[in-house]
CSV table of C-alpha atoms in Angstrom, one decimal:
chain,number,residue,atom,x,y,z
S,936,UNK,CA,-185.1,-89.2,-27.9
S,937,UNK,CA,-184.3,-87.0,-31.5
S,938,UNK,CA,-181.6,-89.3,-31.8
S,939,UNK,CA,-183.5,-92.6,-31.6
S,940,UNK,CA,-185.8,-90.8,-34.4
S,941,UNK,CA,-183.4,-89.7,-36.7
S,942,UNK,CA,-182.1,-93.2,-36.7
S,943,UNK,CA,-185.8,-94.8,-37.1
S,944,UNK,CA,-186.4,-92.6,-40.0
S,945,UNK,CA,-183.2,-93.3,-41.6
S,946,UNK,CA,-183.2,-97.0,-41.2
S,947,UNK,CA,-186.8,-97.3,-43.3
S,948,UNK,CA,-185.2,-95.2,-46.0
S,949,UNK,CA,-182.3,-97.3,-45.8
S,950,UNK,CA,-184.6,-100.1,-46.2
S,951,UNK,CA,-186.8,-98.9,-48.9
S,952,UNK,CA,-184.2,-97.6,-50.7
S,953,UNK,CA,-181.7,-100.8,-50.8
S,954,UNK,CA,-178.9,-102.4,-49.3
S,955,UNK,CA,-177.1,-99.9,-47.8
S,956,UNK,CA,-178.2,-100.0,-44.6
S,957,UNK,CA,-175.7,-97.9,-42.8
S,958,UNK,CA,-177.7,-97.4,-39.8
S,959,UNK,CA,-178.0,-101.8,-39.0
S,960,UNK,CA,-174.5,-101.5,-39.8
S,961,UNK,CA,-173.4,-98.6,-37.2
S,962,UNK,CA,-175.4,-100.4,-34.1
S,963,UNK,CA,-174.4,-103.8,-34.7
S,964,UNK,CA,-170.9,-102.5,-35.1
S,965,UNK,CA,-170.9,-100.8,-32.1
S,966,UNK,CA,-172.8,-103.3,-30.2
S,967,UNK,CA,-175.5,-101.4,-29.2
S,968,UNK,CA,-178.9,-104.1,-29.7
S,969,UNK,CA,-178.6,-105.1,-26.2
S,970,UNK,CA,-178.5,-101.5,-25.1
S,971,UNK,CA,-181.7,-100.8,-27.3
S,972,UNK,CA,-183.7,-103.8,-25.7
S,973,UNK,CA,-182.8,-102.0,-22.7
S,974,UNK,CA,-184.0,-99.2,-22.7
S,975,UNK,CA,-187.2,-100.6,-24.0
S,976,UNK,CA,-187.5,-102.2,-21.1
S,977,UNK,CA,-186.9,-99.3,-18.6
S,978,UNK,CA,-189.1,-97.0,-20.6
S,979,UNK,CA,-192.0,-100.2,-19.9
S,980,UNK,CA,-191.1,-100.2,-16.1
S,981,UNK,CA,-191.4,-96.0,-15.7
S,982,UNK,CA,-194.5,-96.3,-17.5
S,983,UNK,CA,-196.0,-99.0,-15.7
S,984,UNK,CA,-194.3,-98.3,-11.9
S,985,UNK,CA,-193.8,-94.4,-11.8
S,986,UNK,CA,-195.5,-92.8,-14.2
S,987,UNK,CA,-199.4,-93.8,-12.4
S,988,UNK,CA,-197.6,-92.2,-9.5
S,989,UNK,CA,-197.2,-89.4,-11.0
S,990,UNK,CA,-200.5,-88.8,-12.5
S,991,UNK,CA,-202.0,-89.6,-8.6
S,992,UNK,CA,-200.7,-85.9,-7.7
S,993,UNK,CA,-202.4,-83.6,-8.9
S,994,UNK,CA,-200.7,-83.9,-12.0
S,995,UNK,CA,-202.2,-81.5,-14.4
S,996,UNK,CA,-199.2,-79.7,-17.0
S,997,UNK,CA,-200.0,-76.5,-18.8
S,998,UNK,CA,-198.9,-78.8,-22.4
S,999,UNK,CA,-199.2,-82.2,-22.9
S,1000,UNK,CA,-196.4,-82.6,-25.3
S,1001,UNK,CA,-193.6,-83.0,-23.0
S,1002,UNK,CA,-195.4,-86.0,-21.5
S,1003,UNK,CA,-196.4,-87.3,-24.8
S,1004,UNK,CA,-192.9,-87.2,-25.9
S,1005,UNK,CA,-191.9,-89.7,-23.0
S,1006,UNK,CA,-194.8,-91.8,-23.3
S,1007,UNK,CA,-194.1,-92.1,-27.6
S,1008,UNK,CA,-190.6,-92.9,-26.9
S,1009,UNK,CA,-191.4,-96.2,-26.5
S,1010,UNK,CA,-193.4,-96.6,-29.3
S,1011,UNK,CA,-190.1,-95.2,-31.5
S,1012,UNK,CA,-187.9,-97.6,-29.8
S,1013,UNK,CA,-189.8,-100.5,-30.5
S,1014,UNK,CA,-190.5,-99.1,-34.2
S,1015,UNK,CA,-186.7,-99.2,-34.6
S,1016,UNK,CA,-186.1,-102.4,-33.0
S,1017,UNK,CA,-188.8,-103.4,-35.2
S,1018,UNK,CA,-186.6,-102.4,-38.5
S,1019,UNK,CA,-183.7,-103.6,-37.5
S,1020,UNK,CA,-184.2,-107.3,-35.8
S,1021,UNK,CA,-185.4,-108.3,-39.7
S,1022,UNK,CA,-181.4,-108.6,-40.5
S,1023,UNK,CA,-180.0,-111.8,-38.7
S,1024,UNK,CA,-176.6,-109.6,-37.9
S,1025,UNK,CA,-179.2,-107.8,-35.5
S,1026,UNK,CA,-180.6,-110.9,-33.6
S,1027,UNK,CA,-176.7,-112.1,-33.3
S,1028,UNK,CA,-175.9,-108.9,-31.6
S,1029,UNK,CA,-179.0,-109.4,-29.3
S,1030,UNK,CA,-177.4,-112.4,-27.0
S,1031,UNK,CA,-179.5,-113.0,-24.2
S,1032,UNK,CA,-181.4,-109.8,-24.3
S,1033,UNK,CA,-183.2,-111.4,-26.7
S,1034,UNK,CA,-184.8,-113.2,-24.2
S,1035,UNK,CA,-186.4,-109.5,-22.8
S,1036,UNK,CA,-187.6,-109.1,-26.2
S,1037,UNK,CA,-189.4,-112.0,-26.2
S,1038,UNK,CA,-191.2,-111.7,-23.4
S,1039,UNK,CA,-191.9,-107.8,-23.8
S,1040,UNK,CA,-193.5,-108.9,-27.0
S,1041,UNK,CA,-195.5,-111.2,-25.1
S,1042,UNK,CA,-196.7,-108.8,-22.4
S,1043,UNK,CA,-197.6,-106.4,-25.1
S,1044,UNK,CA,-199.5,-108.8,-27.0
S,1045,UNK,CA,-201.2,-110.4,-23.8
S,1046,UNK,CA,-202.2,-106.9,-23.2
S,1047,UNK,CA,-203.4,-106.2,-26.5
S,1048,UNK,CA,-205.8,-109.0,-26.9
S,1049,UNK,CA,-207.4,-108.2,-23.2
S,1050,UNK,CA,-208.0,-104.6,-23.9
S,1051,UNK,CA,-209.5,-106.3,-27.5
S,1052,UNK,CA,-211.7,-108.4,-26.1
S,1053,UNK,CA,-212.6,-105.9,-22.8
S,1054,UNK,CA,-213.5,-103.3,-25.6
S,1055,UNK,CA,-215.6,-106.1,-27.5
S,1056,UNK,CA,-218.1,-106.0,-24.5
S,1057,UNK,CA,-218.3,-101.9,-24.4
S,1058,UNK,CA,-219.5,-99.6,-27.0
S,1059,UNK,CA,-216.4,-97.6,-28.5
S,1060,UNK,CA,-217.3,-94.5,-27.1
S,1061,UNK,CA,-216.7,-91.1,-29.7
S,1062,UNK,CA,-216.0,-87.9,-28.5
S,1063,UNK,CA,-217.2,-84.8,-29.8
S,1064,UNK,CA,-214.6,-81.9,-30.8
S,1065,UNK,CA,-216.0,-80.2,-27.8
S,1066,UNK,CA,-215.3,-83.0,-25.4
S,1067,UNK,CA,-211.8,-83.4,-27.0
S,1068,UNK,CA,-210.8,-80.2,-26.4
S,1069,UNK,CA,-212.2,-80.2,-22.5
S,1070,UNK,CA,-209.9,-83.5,-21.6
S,1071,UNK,CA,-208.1,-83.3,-19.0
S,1072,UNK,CA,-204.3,-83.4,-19.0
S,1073,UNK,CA,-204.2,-86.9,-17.4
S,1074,UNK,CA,-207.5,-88.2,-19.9
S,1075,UNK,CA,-205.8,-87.0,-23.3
S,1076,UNK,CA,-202.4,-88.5,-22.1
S,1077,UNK,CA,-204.3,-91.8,-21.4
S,1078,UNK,CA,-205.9,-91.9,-24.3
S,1079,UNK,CA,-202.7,-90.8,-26.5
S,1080,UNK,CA,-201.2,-94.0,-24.8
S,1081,UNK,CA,-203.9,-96.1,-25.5
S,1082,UNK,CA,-203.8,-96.0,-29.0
S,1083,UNK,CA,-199.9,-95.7,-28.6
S,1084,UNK,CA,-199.6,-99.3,-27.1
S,1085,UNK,CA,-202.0,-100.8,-29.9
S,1086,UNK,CA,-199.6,-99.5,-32.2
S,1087,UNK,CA,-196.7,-100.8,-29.8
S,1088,UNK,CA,-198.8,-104.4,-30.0
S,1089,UNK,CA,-198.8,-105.1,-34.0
S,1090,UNK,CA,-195.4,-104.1,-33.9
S,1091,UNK,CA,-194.5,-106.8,-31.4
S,1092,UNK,CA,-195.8,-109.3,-33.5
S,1093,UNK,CA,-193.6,-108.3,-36.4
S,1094,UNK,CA,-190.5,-108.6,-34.2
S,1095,UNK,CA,-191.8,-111.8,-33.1
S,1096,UNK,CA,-192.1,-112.9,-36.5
S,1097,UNK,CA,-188.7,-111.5,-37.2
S,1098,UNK,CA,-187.4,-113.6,-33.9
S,1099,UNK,CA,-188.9,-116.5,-35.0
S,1100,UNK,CA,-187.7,-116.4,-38.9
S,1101,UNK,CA,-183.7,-115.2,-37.3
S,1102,UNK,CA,-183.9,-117.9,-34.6
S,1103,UNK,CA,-180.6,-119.8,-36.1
S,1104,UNK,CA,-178.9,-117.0,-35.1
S,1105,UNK,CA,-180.1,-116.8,-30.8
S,1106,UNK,CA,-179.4,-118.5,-28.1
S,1107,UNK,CA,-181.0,-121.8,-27.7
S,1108,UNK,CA,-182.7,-120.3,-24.7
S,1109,UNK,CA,-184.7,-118.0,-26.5
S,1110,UNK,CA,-186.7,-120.7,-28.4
S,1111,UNK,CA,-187.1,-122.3,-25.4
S,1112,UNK,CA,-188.8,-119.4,-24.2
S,1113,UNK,CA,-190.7,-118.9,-27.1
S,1114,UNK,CA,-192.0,-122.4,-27.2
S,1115,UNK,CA,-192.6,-123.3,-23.6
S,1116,UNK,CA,-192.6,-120.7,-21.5
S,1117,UNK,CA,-194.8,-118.7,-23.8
S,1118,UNK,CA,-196.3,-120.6,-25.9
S,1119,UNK,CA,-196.0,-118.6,-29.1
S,1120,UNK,CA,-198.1,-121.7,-31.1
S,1121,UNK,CA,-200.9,-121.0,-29.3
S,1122,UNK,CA,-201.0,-117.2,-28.7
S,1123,UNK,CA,-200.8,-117.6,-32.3
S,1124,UNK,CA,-204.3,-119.1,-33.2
S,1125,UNK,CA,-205.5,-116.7,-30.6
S,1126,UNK,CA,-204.5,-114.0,-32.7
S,1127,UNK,CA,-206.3,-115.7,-35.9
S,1128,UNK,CA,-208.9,-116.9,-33.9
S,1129,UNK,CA,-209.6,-112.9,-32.7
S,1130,UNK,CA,-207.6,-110.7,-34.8
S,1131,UNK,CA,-207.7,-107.4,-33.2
S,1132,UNK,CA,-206.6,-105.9,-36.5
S,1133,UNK,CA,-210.1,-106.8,-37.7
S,1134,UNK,CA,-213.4,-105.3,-36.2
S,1135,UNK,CA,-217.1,-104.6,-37.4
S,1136,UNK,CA,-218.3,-100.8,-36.7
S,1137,UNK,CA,-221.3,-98.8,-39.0
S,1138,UNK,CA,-219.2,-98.7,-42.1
S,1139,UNK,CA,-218.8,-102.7,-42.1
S,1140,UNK,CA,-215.3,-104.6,-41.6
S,1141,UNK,CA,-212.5,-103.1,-41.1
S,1142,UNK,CA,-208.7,-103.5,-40.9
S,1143,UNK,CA,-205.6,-102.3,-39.9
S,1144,UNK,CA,-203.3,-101.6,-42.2
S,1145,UNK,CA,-199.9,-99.9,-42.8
S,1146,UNK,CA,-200.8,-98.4,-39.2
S,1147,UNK,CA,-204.6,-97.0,-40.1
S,1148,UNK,CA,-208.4,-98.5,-40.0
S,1149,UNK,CA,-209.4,-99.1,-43.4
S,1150,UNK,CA,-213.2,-100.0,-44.6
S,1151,UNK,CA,-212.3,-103.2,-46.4
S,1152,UNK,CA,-215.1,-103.9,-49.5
S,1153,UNK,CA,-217.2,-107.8,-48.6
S,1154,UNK,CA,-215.4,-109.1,-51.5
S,1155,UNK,CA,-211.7,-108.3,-50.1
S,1156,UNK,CA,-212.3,-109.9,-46.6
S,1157,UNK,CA,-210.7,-113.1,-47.4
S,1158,UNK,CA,-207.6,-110.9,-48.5
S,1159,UNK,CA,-204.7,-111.4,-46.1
S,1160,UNK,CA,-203.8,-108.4,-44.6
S,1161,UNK,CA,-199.3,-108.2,-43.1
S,1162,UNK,CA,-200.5,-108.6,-39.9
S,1163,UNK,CA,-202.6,-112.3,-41.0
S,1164,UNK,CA,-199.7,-113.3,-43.1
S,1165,UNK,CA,-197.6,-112.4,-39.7
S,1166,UNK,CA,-199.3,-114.7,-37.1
S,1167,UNK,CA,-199.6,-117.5,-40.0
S,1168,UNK,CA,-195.9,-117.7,-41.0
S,1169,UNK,CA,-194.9,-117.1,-37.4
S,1170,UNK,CA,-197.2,-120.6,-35.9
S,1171,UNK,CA,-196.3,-122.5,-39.6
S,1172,UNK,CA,-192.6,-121.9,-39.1
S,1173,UNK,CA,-192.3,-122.9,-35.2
S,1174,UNK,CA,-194.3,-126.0,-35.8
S,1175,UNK,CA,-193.1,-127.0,-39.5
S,1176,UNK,CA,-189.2,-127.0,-38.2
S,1177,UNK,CA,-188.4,-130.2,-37.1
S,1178,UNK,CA,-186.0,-129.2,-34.1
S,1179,UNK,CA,-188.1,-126.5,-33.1
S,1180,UNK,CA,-190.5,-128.7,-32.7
S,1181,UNK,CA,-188.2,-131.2,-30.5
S,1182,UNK,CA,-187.9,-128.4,-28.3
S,1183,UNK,CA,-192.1,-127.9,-27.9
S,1184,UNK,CA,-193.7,-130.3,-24.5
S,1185,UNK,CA,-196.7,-131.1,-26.6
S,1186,UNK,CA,-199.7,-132.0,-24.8
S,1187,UNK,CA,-203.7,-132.8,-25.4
S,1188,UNK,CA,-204.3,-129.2,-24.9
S,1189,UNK,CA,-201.8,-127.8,-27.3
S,1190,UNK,CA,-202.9,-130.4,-29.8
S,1191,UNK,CA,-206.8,-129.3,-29.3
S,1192,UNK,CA,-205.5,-125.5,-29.9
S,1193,UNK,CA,-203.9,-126.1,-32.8
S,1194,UNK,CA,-206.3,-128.2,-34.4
S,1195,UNK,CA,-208.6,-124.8,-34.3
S,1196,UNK,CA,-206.6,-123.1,-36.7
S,1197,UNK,CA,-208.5,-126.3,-39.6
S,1198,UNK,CA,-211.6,-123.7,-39.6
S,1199,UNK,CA,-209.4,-120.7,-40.4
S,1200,UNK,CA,-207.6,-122.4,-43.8
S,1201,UNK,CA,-210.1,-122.1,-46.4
S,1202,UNK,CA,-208.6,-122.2,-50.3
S,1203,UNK,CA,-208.6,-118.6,-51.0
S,1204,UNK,CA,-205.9,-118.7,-47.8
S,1205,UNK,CA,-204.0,-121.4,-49.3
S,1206,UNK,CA,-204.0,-119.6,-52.6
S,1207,UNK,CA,-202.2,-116.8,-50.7
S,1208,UNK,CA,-199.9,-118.9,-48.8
S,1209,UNK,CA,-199.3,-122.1,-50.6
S,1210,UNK,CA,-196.8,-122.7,-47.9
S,1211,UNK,CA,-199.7,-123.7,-45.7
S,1212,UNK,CA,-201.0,-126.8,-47.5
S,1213,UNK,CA,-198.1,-128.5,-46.0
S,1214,UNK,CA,-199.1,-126.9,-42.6
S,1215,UNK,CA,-202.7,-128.1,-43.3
S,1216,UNK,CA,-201.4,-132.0,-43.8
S,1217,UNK,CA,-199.7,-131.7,-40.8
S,1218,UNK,CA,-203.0,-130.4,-38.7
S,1219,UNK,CA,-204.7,-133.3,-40.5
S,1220,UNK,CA,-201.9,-136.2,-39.5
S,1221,UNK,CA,-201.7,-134.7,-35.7
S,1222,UNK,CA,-205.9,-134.8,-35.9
S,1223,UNK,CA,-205.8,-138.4,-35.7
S,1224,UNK,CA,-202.4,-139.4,-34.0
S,1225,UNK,CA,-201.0,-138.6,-30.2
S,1226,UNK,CA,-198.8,-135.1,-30.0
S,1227,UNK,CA,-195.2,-135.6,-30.7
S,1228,UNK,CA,-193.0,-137.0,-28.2
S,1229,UNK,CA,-190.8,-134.4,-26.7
S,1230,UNK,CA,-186.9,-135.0,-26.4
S,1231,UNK,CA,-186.1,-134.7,-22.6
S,1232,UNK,CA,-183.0,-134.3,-21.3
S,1233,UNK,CA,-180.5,-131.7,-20.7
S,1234,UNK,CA,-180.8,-128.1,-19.3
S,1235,UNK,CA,-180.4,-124.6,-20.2
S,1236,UNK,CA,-179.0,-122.0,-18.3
S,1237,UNK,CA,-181.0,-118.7,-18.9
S,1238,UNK,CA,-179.2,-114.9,-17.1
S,1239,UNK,CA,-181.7,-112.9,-15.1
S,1240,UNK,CA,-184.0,-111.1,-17.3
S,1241,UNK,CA,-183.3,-107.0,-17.2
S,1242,UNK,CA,-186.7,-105.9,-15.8
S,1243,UNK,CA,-186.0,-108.3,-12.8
S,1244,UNK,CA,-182.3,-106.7,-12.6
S,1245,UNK,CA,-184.3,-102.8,-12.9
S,1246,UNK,CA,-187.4,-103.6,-10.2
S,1247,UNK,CA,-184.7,-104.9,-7.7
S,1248,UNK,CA,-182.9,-102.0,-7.5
């Protein structure tokens, strides 16, 4: 666990600081992506298949920090995966495990955007100093983890984005998944449909950004935030490339989805991200012509996914 840290915090002041990024060097050299991805993975599967077990006896610690130092472990793995999967060395090193990454940032987005919209139809609920400090072990750990795996979500965007922009360098499989299986295009304009990095409370709109709420001023709402510019470049660059594109088994549906993201391209967007003009022309052509035709043919062989291999043992 300290050693994941120490290499998290190193590898942003490597990346701040310049190219020397000894730390991207040291695991790609010594092949340890895949081993990462991992225990990513297995850290989801305790959490999600042991740990409620736990918690169902009597479970009530004298200090929560032990606990919380499992449950955060996940969040530091991701956060270095996060760091490192920008470089295309990194994705080369990620074979097929690639593939788990993919569809671990999928879960955790699925997730994310069902607890948004679940929380959307409940008043957030405040708790008073008092109240804080009277949670039980089992509550304060929950909510820890709560705010842990929204955390955990934006992150998985960024390494989705960071997939997506590196996906020369994977297996053809992986953008396969991405495309078909998943659907990335469309959990895109979800995401811009519904940001949950955007909400309204008392003190007016606010955003997340570099990892806390801000108040954001009425005439700075049409200001792209990372996480916007995230979802945008991620849906512009898996339907602007031509073989991605081959690879997508378009249909009226997809088409209608896509077409919802005309509303969300107003100028002062397009002033931010000229790139998307292009994108815009492209909405506008597909608005009035059938969806692509999709290349059939062929087949792909995929290995078994590691959380299959680790919930059938």
């Amino acid at each position: 666990y300290y050693l994941i840290i120490i290499c998290f915090v190193q590898a942003i002041f490597n990346a701040n600081a310049g190219p020397d990024d000894f730390i991207k060097s040291a695991v790609t050299l010594h092949d340890k992506v895949e081993a990462l991805i991992e225990q990513l993975i297995s850290i989801e599967l305790w959490k999600e298949k042991v740990y409620p077990l736990i918690v169902t006896e009597d479970f009530e610690p004298k200090q929560t920090f032990p606990c919380y130092m499992v449950i955060h472990h996940e969040a530091t793995v991701v956060n270095l995966i996060e760091t490192l999967i920008f470089h295309k060395e990194t994705c080369e090193c990620a074979r097929e495990s690639a593939l788990d990454l993919v569809d671990y940032c999928h879960r955790k987005i699925l997730k994310l955007i069902a607890r948004i919209q679940e929380d959307r139809h409940v008043s957030e609920v405040k708790l008073t100093p008092h109240e804080a400090l009277n949670l039980s072990t089992t509550e304060e750990l929950t909510r820890q983890d709560e705010n842990l795996q929204f955390d955990i979500g934006m992150k998985c965007l960024s390494i989705l984005r960071y997939l997506v922009d590196n996906r020369g360098a994977l297996p053809l499989s992986v953008v396969t998944r991405m495309m078909n299986t998943h659907d990335v295009p469309c959990l895109m304009v979800q995401l811009i449909e519904d940001p949950p990095w955007s909400k309204r409370t008392d003190k007016g709109v606010e955003k997340f950004i570099d990892s806390r709420w801000h108040v954001v001023p009425p005439k700075d709402l049409l200001q792209l935030t990372k996480l916007d510019g995230q979802a945008w470049l991620t849906v512009y660059q898996l339907m602007m490339d031509a073989d991605t594109q081959a690879k997508y088994e378009f249909n009226s549906r997809q088409k209608s989805v896509l077409l919802k993201l005309r509303a969300h391209m107003p100028e002062p967007l397009l002033d931010q991200l000229p790139i998307l003009v292009e994108f815009r022309r492209f909405l506008e052509h597909l608005a009035v012509q059938d969806p692509p035709s999709t290349a059939r043919g062929g087949f792909i062989l995929e290995q078994v996914n590691v959380w299959e291999i680790f919930v059938n043992r």
